[in-house]
């Protein structure tokens, strides 16, 4: 069936297929023989094209993990025939997330899986830990993906985060790669001309991390083991990559940490990021 022996290459690697509220969110994480998506908020065709660009045939995905029900994270799930249904991929989401969809998604019950805070799911050599996060959604989760037997080698994918509680920081600290939201510049958001309620939602405790909040978060999460920080879910209207990069890289530098820091493209496929030395046989 969908069990693939596909040799994707050694170690743990990740990429985004899009990373914004406008173009959607989907993050590929793959080991040598298994690959997953975190979120599928693009059109079916865009997901298929992006995966092929990254050398991962869609049907070889072992699972899709949903962070929350917002459309920019679930677009290809809420179709008559979802991306997951077409390619026979199991989808993990919180019970309340499934409930929020009602029957408005094209996925057979056999492919629906429940996941909740504290769960660890094995997908081939990948181990996916689900962790609750603060965001204005019914059951928001983020994920830390590691290699079985090499748990120090991990990618944490954390977008749509109102703030960083210490319990979540404890669970994410020291990941080899952080995919972290740096959503907006506060001044640009405040002067955006958006409706007041929307601005308050974004800035609120259950909204999105600003550049300054991402900078504060990253120094709580990164350690000497962190080799890659990749900024995600940047607002197209209320942020600029150089502002986010300045804030986060500056904060890391002041802590004496020097991981590579890059911003993901809002739309389109990013490059493939390898998480540190791929000491597969170590
Ligand atoms: Zn989002
Ligand atoms: Zn959201």
PDB file of C-alpha atoms and ligand atoms in Angstrom:
ATOM      1  CA  UNK A   1       0.000   0.000   0.000  1.00  0.00           C
ATOM      2  CA  UNK A   2       1.537   3.287   1.023  1.00  0.00           C
ATOM      3  CA  UNK A   3       4.451   1.788   2.923  1.00  0.00           C
ATOM      4  CA  UNK A   4       7.375   3.123   0.989  1.00  0.00           C
ATOM      5  CA  UNK A   5      10.988   2.079   1.003  1.00  0.00           C
ATOM      6  CA  UNK A   6      11.682   5.384  -0.661  1.00  0.00           C
ATOM      7  CA  UNK A   7      15.254   6.396   0.066  1.00  0.00           C
ATOM      8  CA  UNK A   8      14.852  10.104   0.712  1.00  0.00           C
ATOM      9  CA  UNK A   9      18.408  10.585   1.907  1.00  0.00           C
ATOM     10  CA  UNK A  10      20.099  10.330   5.313  1.00  0.00           C
ATOM     11  CA  UNK A  11      19.180  12.125   8.497  1.00  0.00           C
ATOM     12  CA  UNK A  12      16.291  14.383   9.276  1.00  0.00           C
ATOM     13  CA  UNK A  13      15.248  17.146   6.908  1.00  0.00           C
ATOM     14  CA  UNK A  14      12.357  19.553   6.504  1.00  0.00           C
ATOM     15  CA  UNK A  15      10.924  22.118   4.116  1.00  0.00           C
ATOM     16  CA  UNK A  16       7.847  24.282   3.790  1.00  0.00           C
ATOM     17  CA  UNK A  17       5.483  24.104   0.837  1.00  0.00           C
ATOM     18  CA  UNK A  18       4.021  27.469   1.835  1.00  0.00           C
ATOM     19  CA  UNK A  19       4.110  29.372   5.107  1.00  0.00           C
ATOM     20  CA  UNK A  20       1.568  32.162   5.519  1.00  0.00           C
ATOM     21  CA  UNK A  21      -2.090  32.849   6.166  1.00  0.00           C
ATOM     22  CA  UNK A  22      -2.489  33.886   2.507  1.00  0.00           C
ATOM     23  CA  UNK A  23      -0.765  31.013   0.699  1.00  0.00           C
ATOM     24  CA  UNK A  24      -1.394  28.403   3.382  1.00  0.00           C
ATOM     25  CA  UNK A  25       0.826  26.238   5.537  1.00  0.00           C
ATOM     26  CA  UNK A  26       2.332  22.802   4.973  1.00  0.00           C
ATOM     27  CA  UNK A  27       5.634  21.552   6.335  1.00  0.00           C
ATOM     28  CA  UNK A  28       7.393  18.408   5.152  1.00  0.00           C
ATOM     29  CA  UNK A  29       9.519  16.504   7.659  1.00  0.00           C
ATOM     30  CA  UNK A  30      11.308  13.429   6.422  1.00  0.00           C
ATOM     31  CA  UNK A  31      13.761  10.831   7.598  1.00  0.00           C
ATOM     32  CA  UNK A  32      15.623   8.416   5.346  1.00  0.00           C
ATOM     33  CA  UNK A  33      12.602   6.280   4.547  1.00  0.00           C
ATOM     34  CA  UNK A  34       9.548   8.043   5.951  1.00  0.00           C
ATOM     35  CA  UNK A  35       7.996  11.431   5.423  1.00  0.00           C
ATOM     36  CA  UNK A  36       5.113  13.339   6.967  1.00  0.00           C
ATOM     37  CA  UNK A  37       3.349  16.615   6.419  1.00  0.00           C
ATOM     38  CA  UNK A  38       2.450  18.956   9.220  1.00  0.00           C
ATOM     39  CA  UNK A  39      -0.699  20.726   7.997  1.00  0.00           C
ATOM     40  CA  UNK A  40      -2.081  20.714   4.477  1.00  0.00           C
ATOM     41  CA  UNK A  41      -3.401  24.239   4.004  1.00  0.00           C
ATOM     42  CA  UNK A  42      -2.699  24.482   0.278  1.00  0.00           C
ATOM     43  CA  UNK A  43      -4.701  23.390  -2.721  1.00  0.00           C
ATOM     44  CA  UNK A  44      -4.354  19.724  -3.632  1.00  0.00           C
ATOM     45  CA  UNK A  45      -2.457  20.590  -6.781  1.00  0.00           C
ATOM     46  CA  UNK A  46      -0.031  22.922  -4.950  1.00  0.00           C
ATOM     47  CA  UNK A  47       0.707  20.207  -2.401  1.00  0.00           C
ATOM     48  CA  UNK A  48       1.337  17.639  -5.107  1.00  0.00           C
ATOM     49  CA  UNK A  49       3.618  19.960  -7.044  1.00  0.00           C
ATOM     50  CA  UNK A  50       5.534  21.071  -3.960  1.00  0.00           C
ATOM     51  CA  UNK A  51       6.131  17.515  -2.796  1.00  0.00           C
ATOM     52  CA  UNK A  52       7.370  16.438  -6.209  1.00  0.00           C
ATOM     53  CA  UNK A  53       9.764  19.420  -6.223  1.00  0.00           C
ATOM     54  CA  UNK A  54      11.105  18.121  -2.923  1.00  0.00           C
ATOM     55  CA  UNK A  55      11.498  14.574  -4.261  1.00  0.00           C
ATOM     56  CA  UNK A  56       8.689  13.091  -2.177  1.00  0.00           C
ATOM     57  CA  UNK A  57       5.884  11.379  -4.110  1.00  0.00           C
ATOM     58  CA  UNK A  58       2.587  12.324  -2.376  1.00  0.00           C
ATOM     59  CA  UNK A  59       1.531   8.698  -1.871  1.00  0.00           C
ATOM     60  CA  UNK A  60       4.762   7.972  -0.004  1.00  0.00           C
ATOM     61  CA  UNK A  61       3.739  10.241   2.897  1.00  0.00           C
ATOM     62  CA  UNK A  62       3.213   8.160   6.033  1.00  0.00           C
ATOM     63  CA  UNK A  63       0.838  10.624   7.701  1.00  0.00           C
ATOM     64  CA  UNK A  64      -0.406  14.194   7.902  1.00  0.00           C
ATOM     65  CA  UNK A  65      -0.571  15.927  11.282  1.00  0.00           C
ATOM     66  CA  UNK A  66      -2.979  18.840  11.649  1.00  0.00           C
ATOM     67  CA  UNK A  67      -2.149  21.663  14.069  1.00  0.00           C
ATOM     68  CA  UNK A  68      -5.613  23.259  14.122  1.00  0.00           C
ATOM     69  CA  UNK A  69      -8.723  23.786  12.052  1.00  0.00           C
ATOM     70  CA  UNK A  70      -7.990  27.200  10.491  1.00  0.00           C
ATOM     71  CA  UNK A  71      -8.294  27.093   6.719  1.00  0.00           C
ATOM     72  CA  UNK A  72      -4.711  28.143   6.058  1.00  0.00           C
ATOM     73  CA  UNK A  73      -3.724  24.823   7.700  1.00  0.00           C
ATOM     74  CA  UNK A  74      -6.447  22.523   6.384  1.00  0.00           C
ATOM     75  CA  UNK A  75      -7.444  23.765   2.907  1.00  0.00           C
ATOM     76  CA  UNK A  76      -6.833  20.466   1.104  1.00  0.00           C
ATOM     77  CA  UNK A  77      -8.622  18.481   3.794  1.00  0.00           C
ATOM     78  CA  UNK A  78     -11.943  20.243   3.356  1.00  0.00           C
ATOM     79  CA  UNK A  79     -12.516  19.187  -0.239  1.00  0.00           C
ATOM     80  CA  UNK A  80     -14.928  16.728  -1.744  1.00  0.00           C
ATOM     81  CA  UNK A  81     -11.963  14.420  -2.280  1.00  0.00           C
ATOM     82  CA  UNK A  82      -9.211  15.544   0.058  1.00  0.00           C
ATOM     83  CA  UNK A  83      -5.514  15.351  -0.767  1.00  0.00           C
ATOM     84  CA  UNK A  84      -5.192  12.683   1.923  1.00  0.00           C
ATOM     85  CA  UNK A  85      -8.056  10.615   0.523  1.00  0.00           C
ATOM     86  CA  UNK A  86      -6.715  10.748  -3.012  1.00  0.00           C
ATOM     87  CA  UNK A  87      -3.320   9.454  -1.903  1.00  0.00           C
ATOM     88  CA  UNK A  88      -4.445   7.146   0.934  1.00  0.00           C
ATOM     89  CA  UNK A  89      -2.671   9.040   3.730  1.00  0.00           C
ATOM     90  CA  UNK A  90      -3.839   8.832   7.371  1.00  0.00           C
ATOM     91  CA  UNK A  91      -4.542  12.211   8.991  1.00  0.00           C
ATOM     92  CA  UNK A  92      -3.981  12.903  12.692  1.00  0.00           C
ATOM     93  CA  UNK A  93      -5.907  15.742  14.340  1.00  0.00           C
ATOM     94  CA  UNK A  94      -7.402  16.535  17.725  1.00  0.00           C
ATOM     95  CA  UNK A  95     -10.852  15.157  18.456  1.00  0.00           C
ATOM     96  CA  UNK A  96     -12.283  18.664  18.682  1.00  0.00           C
ATOM     97  CA  UNK A  97     -10.736  19.510  15.333  1.00  0.00           C
ATOM     98  CA  UNK A  98     -12.509  16.561  13.699  1.00  0.00           C
ATOM     99  CA  UNK A  99     -15.693  17.582  15.445  1.00  0.00           C
ATOM    100  CA  UNK A 100     -15.360  21.170  14.190  1.00  0.00           C
ATOM    101  CA  UNK A 101     -15.312  19.946  10.602  1.00  0.00           C
ATOM    102  CA  UNK A 102     -18.608  18.102  10.988  1.00  0.00           C
ATOM    103  CA  UNK A 103     -19.037  16.180   7.763  1.00  0.00           C
ATOM    104  CA  UNK A 104     -17.553  18.864   5.581  1.00  0.00           C
ATOM    105  CA  UNK A 105     -14.409  17.052   4.592  1.00  0.00           C
ATOM    106  CA  UNK A 106     -13.629  14.368   2.079  1.00  0.00           C
ATOM    107  CA  UNK A 107     -11.839  11.767   4.119  1.00  0.00           C
ATOM    108  CA  UNK A 108     -13.035   8.259   4.905  1.00  0.00           C
ATOM    109  CA  UNK A 109     -13.250   7.291   8.599  1.00  0.00           C
ATOM    110  CA  UNK A 110     -10.493   4.707   8.068  1.00  0.00           C
ATOM    111  CA  UNK A 111      -8.000   7.497   7.430  1.00  0.00           C
ATOM    112  CA  UNK A 112      -9.033   9.691  10.381  1.00  0.00           C
ATOM    113  CA  UNK A 113      -6.853   9.364  13.450  1.00  0.00           C
ATOM    114  CA  UNK A 114      -7.065  11.216  16.735  1.00  0.00           C
ATOM    115  CA  UNK A 115      -4.079  12.745  18.433  1.00  0.00           C
ATOM    116  CA  UNK A 116      -3.875  14.791  21.596  1.00  0.00           C
ATOM    117  CA  UNK A 117      -1.468  16.661  23.781  1.00  0.00           C
ATOM    118  CA  UNK A 118       1.240  14.329  25.111  1.00  0.00           C
ATOM    119  CA  UNK A 119       0.822  11.647  22.449  1.00  0.00           C
ATOM    120  CA  UNK A 120       3.789  10.261  20.547  1.00  0.00           C
ATOM    121  CA  UNK A 121       3.085   8.676  17.186  1.00  0.00           C
ATOM    122  CA  UNK A 122       5.609   6.524  15.305  1.00  0.00           C
ATOM    123  CA  UNK A 123       5.662   6.862  11.522  1.00  0.00           C
ATOM    124  CA  UNK A 124       8.459   4.638  10.252  1.00  0.00           C
ATOM    125  CA  UNK A 125      11.640   5.943  11.840  1.00  0.00           C
ATOM    126  CA  UNK A 126       9.986   9.251  12.744  1.00  0.00           C
ATOM    127  CA  UNK A 127       8.562   9.882  16.177  1.00  0.00           C
ATOM    128  CA  UNK A 128       6.024  12.685  16.322  1.00  0.00           C
ATOM    129  CA  UNK A 129       5.249  14.274  19.692  1.00  0.00           C
ATOM    130  CA  UNK A 130       2.050  16.335  19.927  1.00  0.00           C
ATOM    131  CA  UNK A 131       2.052  19.306  22.305  1.00  0.00           C
ATOM    132  CA  UNK A 132      -0.743  21.729  23.084  1.00  0.00           C
ATOM    133  CA  UNK A 133      -0.176  25.395  22.339  1.00  0.00           C
ATOM    134  CA  UNK A 134      -2.116  28.616  22.963  1.00  0.00           C
ATOM    135  CA  UNK A 135      -4.026  29.817  19.886  1.00  0.00           C
ATOM    136  CA  UNK A 136      -7.646  30.762  19.214  1.00  0.00           C
ATOM    137  CA  UNK A 137      -8.647  27.367  17.840  1.00  0.00           C
ATOM    138  CA  UNK A 138     -10.550  24.403  19.287  1.00  0.00           C
ATOM    139  CA  UNK A 139      -7.624  22.095  20.094  1.00  0.00           C
ATOM    140  CA  UNK A 140      -4.385  23.650  18.848  1.00  0.00           C
ATOM    141  CA  UNK A 141      -1.296  21.444  18.757  1.00  0.00           C
ATOM    142  CA  UNK A 142       2.296  21.755  17.628  1.00  0.00           C
ATOM    143  CA  UNK A 143       4.676  18.923  16.859  1.00  0.00           C
ATOM    144  CA  UNK A 144       8.235  17.938  17.603  1.00  0.00           C
ATOM    145  CA  UNK A 145       9.533  15.264  15.239  1.00  0.00           C
ATOM    146  CA  UNK A 146      12.586  13.186  16.080  1.00  0.00           C
ATOM    147  CA  UNK A 147      14.322  10.109  14.742  1.00  0.00           C
ATOM    148  CA  UNK A 148      13.729   6.904  16.696  1.00  0.00           C
ATOM    149  CA  UNK A 149      16.960   6.052  18.490  1.00  0.00           C
ATOM    150  CA  UNK A 150      18.350   9.552  17.904  1.00  0.00           C
ATOM    151  CA  UNK A 151      15.946  11.606  19.972  1.00  0.00           C
ATOM    152  CA  UNK A 152      18.440  14.469  20.278  1.00  0.00           C
ATOM    153  CA  UNK A 153      17.906  14.987  16.560  1.00  0.00           C
ATOM    154  CA  UNK A 154      14.600  16.771  16.134  1.00  0.00           C
ATOM    155  CA  UNK A 155      12.591  19.409  14.292  1.00  0.00           C
ATOM    156  CA  UNK A 156       9.995  21.454  16.177  1.00  0.00           C
ATOM    157  CA  UNK A 157       7.284  23.086  14.053  1.00  0.00           C
ATOM    158  CA  UNK A 158       5.540  25.862  15.972  1.00  0.00           C
ATOM    159  CA  UNK A 159       3.349  28.381  14.169  1.00  0.00           C
ATOM    160  CA  UNK A 160       0.109  30.120  15.207  1.00  0.00           C
ATOM    161  CA  UNK A 161       1.249  30.684  18.767  1.00  0.00           C
ATOM    162  CA  UNK A 162      -0.268  33.344  21.010  1.00  0.00           C
ATOM    163  CA  UNK A 163       2.540  33.119  23.541  1.00  0.00           C
ATOM    164  CA  UNK A 164       5.045  30.538  24.755  1.00  0.00           C
ATOM    165  CA  UNK A 165       4.045  28.922  28.071  1.00  0.00           C
ATOM    166  CA  UNK A 166       6.936  27.524  30.092  1.00  0.00           C
ATOM    167  CA  UNK A 167       5.576  23.960  29.844  1.00  0.00           C
ATOM    168  CA  UNK A 168       5.693  24.128  26.063  1.00  0.00           C
ATOM    169  CA  UNK A 169       9.122  25.764  26.128  1.00  0.00           C
ATOM    170  CA  UNK A 170      10.371  22.870  28.274  1.00  0.00           C
ATOM    171  CA  UNK A 171       9.115  20.341  25.728  1.00  0.00           C
ATOM    172  CA  UNK A 172      10.599  22.138  22.733  1.00  0.00           C
ATOM    173  CA  UNK A 173      13.918  23.317  24.140  1.00  0.00           C
ATOM    174  CA  UNK A 174      17.056  22.096  22.398  1.00  0.00           C
ATOM    175  CA  UNK A 175      15.479  20.908  19.161  1.00  0.00           C
ATOM    176  CA  UNK A 176      18.119  20.727  16.440  1.00  0.00           C
ATOM    177  CA  UNK A 177      15.876  22.756  14.172  1.00  0.00           C
ATOM    178  CA  UNK A 178      13.154  25.220  15.107  1.00  0.00           C
ATOM    179  CA  UNK A 179      10.454  26.238  12.657  1.00  0.00           C
ATOM    180  CA  UNK A 180       9.082  29.152  14.627  1.00  0.00           C
ATOM    181  CA  UNK A 181       6.402  31.687  13.840  1.00  0.00           C
ATOM    182  CA  UNK A 182       7.513  35.315  13.603  1.00  0.00           C
ATOM    183  CA  UNK A 183       4.214  36.676  12.393  1.00  0.00           C
ATOM    184  CA  UNK A 184       4.166  40.446  12.524  1.00  0.00           C
ATOM    185  CA  UNK A 185       5.854  43.701  13.349  1.00  0.00           C
ATOM    186  CA  UNK A 186       3.694  45.246  16.064  1.00  0.00           C
ATOM    187  CA  UNK A 187       3.825  48.759  14.617  1.00  0.00           C
ATOM    188  CA  UNK A 188       2.931  47.564  11.121  1.00  0.00           C
ATOM    189  CA  UNK A 189       0.070  45.533  12.567  1.00  0.00           C
ATOM    190  CA  UNK A 190      -1.246  48.471  14.621  1.00  0.00           C
ATOM    191  CA  UNK A 191      -1.197  50.800  11.610  1.00  0.00           C
ATOM    192  CA  UNK A 192      -2.417  48.218   9.086  1.00  0.00           C
ATOM    193  CA  UNK A 193      -5.906  49.687   8.761  1.00  0.00           C
ATOM    194  CA  UNK A 194      -7.376  46.268   9.527  1.00  0.00           C
ATOM    195  CA  UNK A 195     -10.543  46.052  11.620  1.00  0.00           C
ATOM    196  CA  UNK A 196      -9.840  46.620  15.309  1.00  0.00           C
ATOM    197  CA  UNK A 197     -11.055  43.152  16.349  1.00  0.00           C
ATOM    198  CA  UNK A 198      -8.650  41.525  13.904  1.00  0.00           C
ATOM    199  CA  UNK A 199      -5.679  43.509  15.190  1.00  0.00           C
ATOM    200  CA  UNK A 200      -6.595  42.634  18.754  1.00  0.00           C
ATOM    201  CA  UNK A 201      -6.922  38.992  17.822  1.00  0.00           C
ATOM    202  CA  UNK A 202      -3.488  38.866  16.176  1.00  0.00           C
ATOM    203  CA  UNK A 203      -1.786  40.722  19.048  1.00  0.00           C
ATOM    204  CA  UNK A 204      -3.664  38.859  21.774  1.00  0.00           C
ATOM    205  CA  UNK A 205      -2.544  36.031  24.012  1.00  0.00           C
ATOM    206  CA  UNK A 206      -4.182  33.486  21.695  1.00  0.00           C
ATOM    207  CA  UNK A 207      -3.107  35.106  18.425  1.00  0.00           C
ATOM    208  CA  UNK A 208       0.298  35.113  16.785  1.00  0.00           C
ATOM    209  CA  UNK A 209       3.882  35.812  17.872  1.00  0.00           C
ATOM    210  CA  UNK A 210       5.313  39.186  16.890  1.00  0.00           C
ATOM    211  CA  UNK A 211       8.948  39.494  15.848  1.00  0.00           C
ATOM    212  CA  UNK A 212       9.858  40.602  19.371  1.00  0.00           C
ATOM    213  CA  UNK A 213       7.941  37.701  20.913  1.00  0.00           C
ATOM    214  CA  UNK A 214       9.627  35.294  18.518  1.00  0.00           C
ATOM    215  CA  UNK A 215      12.989  36.733  19.570  1.00  0.00           C
ATOM    216  CA  UNK A 216      12.090  36.200  23.244  1.00  0.00           C
ATOM    217  CA  UNK A 217      10.848  32.689  22.468  1.00  0.00           C
ATOM    218  CA  UNK A 218      13.852  31.641  20.466  1.00  0.00           C
ATOM    219  CA  UNK A 219      16.316  32.373  23.264  1.00  0.00           C
ATOM    220  CA  UNK A 220      14.207  30.197  25.552  1.00  0.00           C
ATOM    221  CA  UNK A 221      14.117  27.372  23.010  1.00  0.00           C
ATOM    222  CA  UNK A 222      17.496  27.319  21.298  1.00  0.00           C
ATOM    223  CA  UNK A 223      20.551  25.702  22.869  1.00  0.00           C
ATOM    224  CA  UNK A 224      24.003  24.882  21.555  1.00  0.00           C
ATOM    225  CA  UNK A 225      22.369  21.826  19.938  1.00  0.00           C
ATOM    226  CA  UNK A 226      20.174  24.036  17.752  1.00  0.00           C
ATOM    227  CA  UNK A 227      21.721  24.429  14.318  1.00  0.00           C
ATOM    228  CA  UNK A 228      18.807  25.873  12.352  1.00  0.00           C
ATOM    229  CA  UNK A 229      16.156  28.469  13.160  1.00  0.00           C
ATOM    230  CA  UNK A 230      13.636  28.951  10.378  1.00  0.00           C
ATOM    231  CA  UNK A 231      11.070  31.723  10.721  1.00  0.00           C
ATOM    232  CA  UNK A 232       7.567  30.873   9.586  1.00  0.00           C
ATOM    233  CA  UNK A 233       4.073  32.290   8.992  1.00  0.00           C
ATOM    234  CA  UNK A 234       5.306  35.853   8.384  1.00  0.00           C
ATOM    235  CA  UNK A 235       2.477  38.259   7.629  1.00  0.00           C
ATOM    236  CA  UNK A 236       2.694  39.539   4.075  1.00  0.00           C
ATOM    237  CA  UNK A 237       1.096  42.899   4.949  1.00  0.00           C
ATOM    238  CA  UNK A 238       2.388  43.427   8.475  1.00  0.00           C
ATOM    239  CA  UNK A 239       5.952  42.132   8.423  1.00  0.00           C
ATOM    240  CA  UNK A 240       9.118  42.058   6.390  1.00  0.00           C
ATOM    241  CA  UNK A 241      11.587  39.168   6.465  1.00  0.00           C
ATOM    242  CA  UNK A 242      14.510  41.474   7.336  1.00  0.00           C
ATOM    243  CA  UNK A 243      12.682  42.789  10.427  1.00  0.00           C
ATOM    244  CA  UNK A 244      11.968  39.276  11.669  1.00  0.00           C
ATOM    245  CA  UNK A 245      15.498  38.085  10.918  1.00  0.00           C
ATOM    246  CA  UNK A 246      17.073  41.112  12.651  1.00  0.00           C
ATOM    247  CA  UNK A 247      15.012  40.623  15.796  1.00  0.00           C
ATOM    248  CA  UNK A 248      15.596  36.879  16.091  1.00  0.00           C
ATOM    249  CA  UNK A 249      19.231  36.731  14.972  1.00  0.00           C
ATOM    250  CA  UNK A 250      20.082  39.667  17.264  1.00  0.00           C
ATOM    251  CA  UNK A 251      18.517  37.943  20.272  1.00  0.00           C
ATOM    252  CA  UNK A 252      20.391  34.716  19.543  1.00  0.00           C
ATOM    253  CA  UNK A 253      23.668  36.570  19.131  1.00  0.00           C
ATOM    254  CA  UNK A 254      23.230  38.276  22.499  1.00  0.00           C
ATOM    255  CA  UNK A 255      22.846  34.806  24.019  1.00  0.00           C
ATOM    256  CA  UNK A 256      26.071  33.665  22.369  1.00  0.00           C
ATOM    257  CA  UNK A 257      24.186  31.290  20.066  1.00  0.00           C
ATOM    258  CA  UNK A 258      24.810  31.179  16.334  1.00  0.00           C
ATOM    259  CA  UNK A 259      22.463  28.808  14.537  1.00  0.00           C
ATOM    260  CA  UNK A 260      21.676  29.540  10.920  1.00  0.00           C
ATOM    261  CA  UNK A 261      18.593  31.818  10.808  1.00  0.00           C
ATOM    262  CA  UNK A 262      16.427  32.085   7.708  1.00  0.00           C
ATOM    263  CA  UNK A 263      12.871  33.097   6.883  1.00  0.00           C
ATOM    264  CA  UNK A 264      10.639  30.726   4.936  1.00  0.00           C
ATOM    265  CA  UNK A 265       8.990  32.009   1.753  1.00  0.00           C
ATOM    266  CA  UNK A 266       5.327  32.932   2.268  1.00  0.00           C
ATOM    267  CA  UNK A 267       4.335  31.055  -0.861  1.00  0.00           C
ATOM    268  CA  UNK A 268       6.058  28.329  -2.839  1.00  0.00           C
ATOM    269  CA  UNK A 269       8.423  25.596  -1.737  1.00  0.00           C
ATOM    270  CA  UNK A 270      11.422  26.410   0.434  1.00  0.00           C
ATOM    271  CA  UNK A 271      14.738  24.682   0.082  1.00  0.00           C
ATOM    272  CA  UNK A 272      15.217  21.423   1.963  1.00  0.00           C
ATOM    273  CA  UNK A 273      16.878  22.013   5.343  1.00  0.00           C
ATOM    274  CA  UNK A 274      19.052  19.265   6.801  1.00  0.00           C
ATOM    275  CA  UNK A 275      19.200  19.250  10.572  1.00  0.00           C
ATOM    276  CA  UNK A 276      22.853  19.224  11.494  1.00  0.00           C
ATOM    277  CA  UNK A 277      25.216  16.348  10.858  1.00  0.00           C
ATOM    278  CA  UNK A 278      23.297  13.280   9.769  1.00  0.00           C
ATOM    279  CA  UNK A 279      25.040  10.797  12.035  1.00  0.00           C
ATOM    280  CA  UNK A 280      22.677   7.991  11.061  1.00  0.00           C
ATOM    281  CA  UNK A 281      24.906   5.168  12.233  1.00  0.00           C
ATOM    282  CA  UNK A 282      26.139   6.924  15.384  1.00  0.00           C
TER     283      UNK A 282
HETATM  284 ZN1  LIG B   1      -2.163  30.084  10.363  1.00  0.00          ZN
HETATM  285 ZN1  LIG B   2      -4.446  29.793  13.171  1.00  0.00          ZN
END
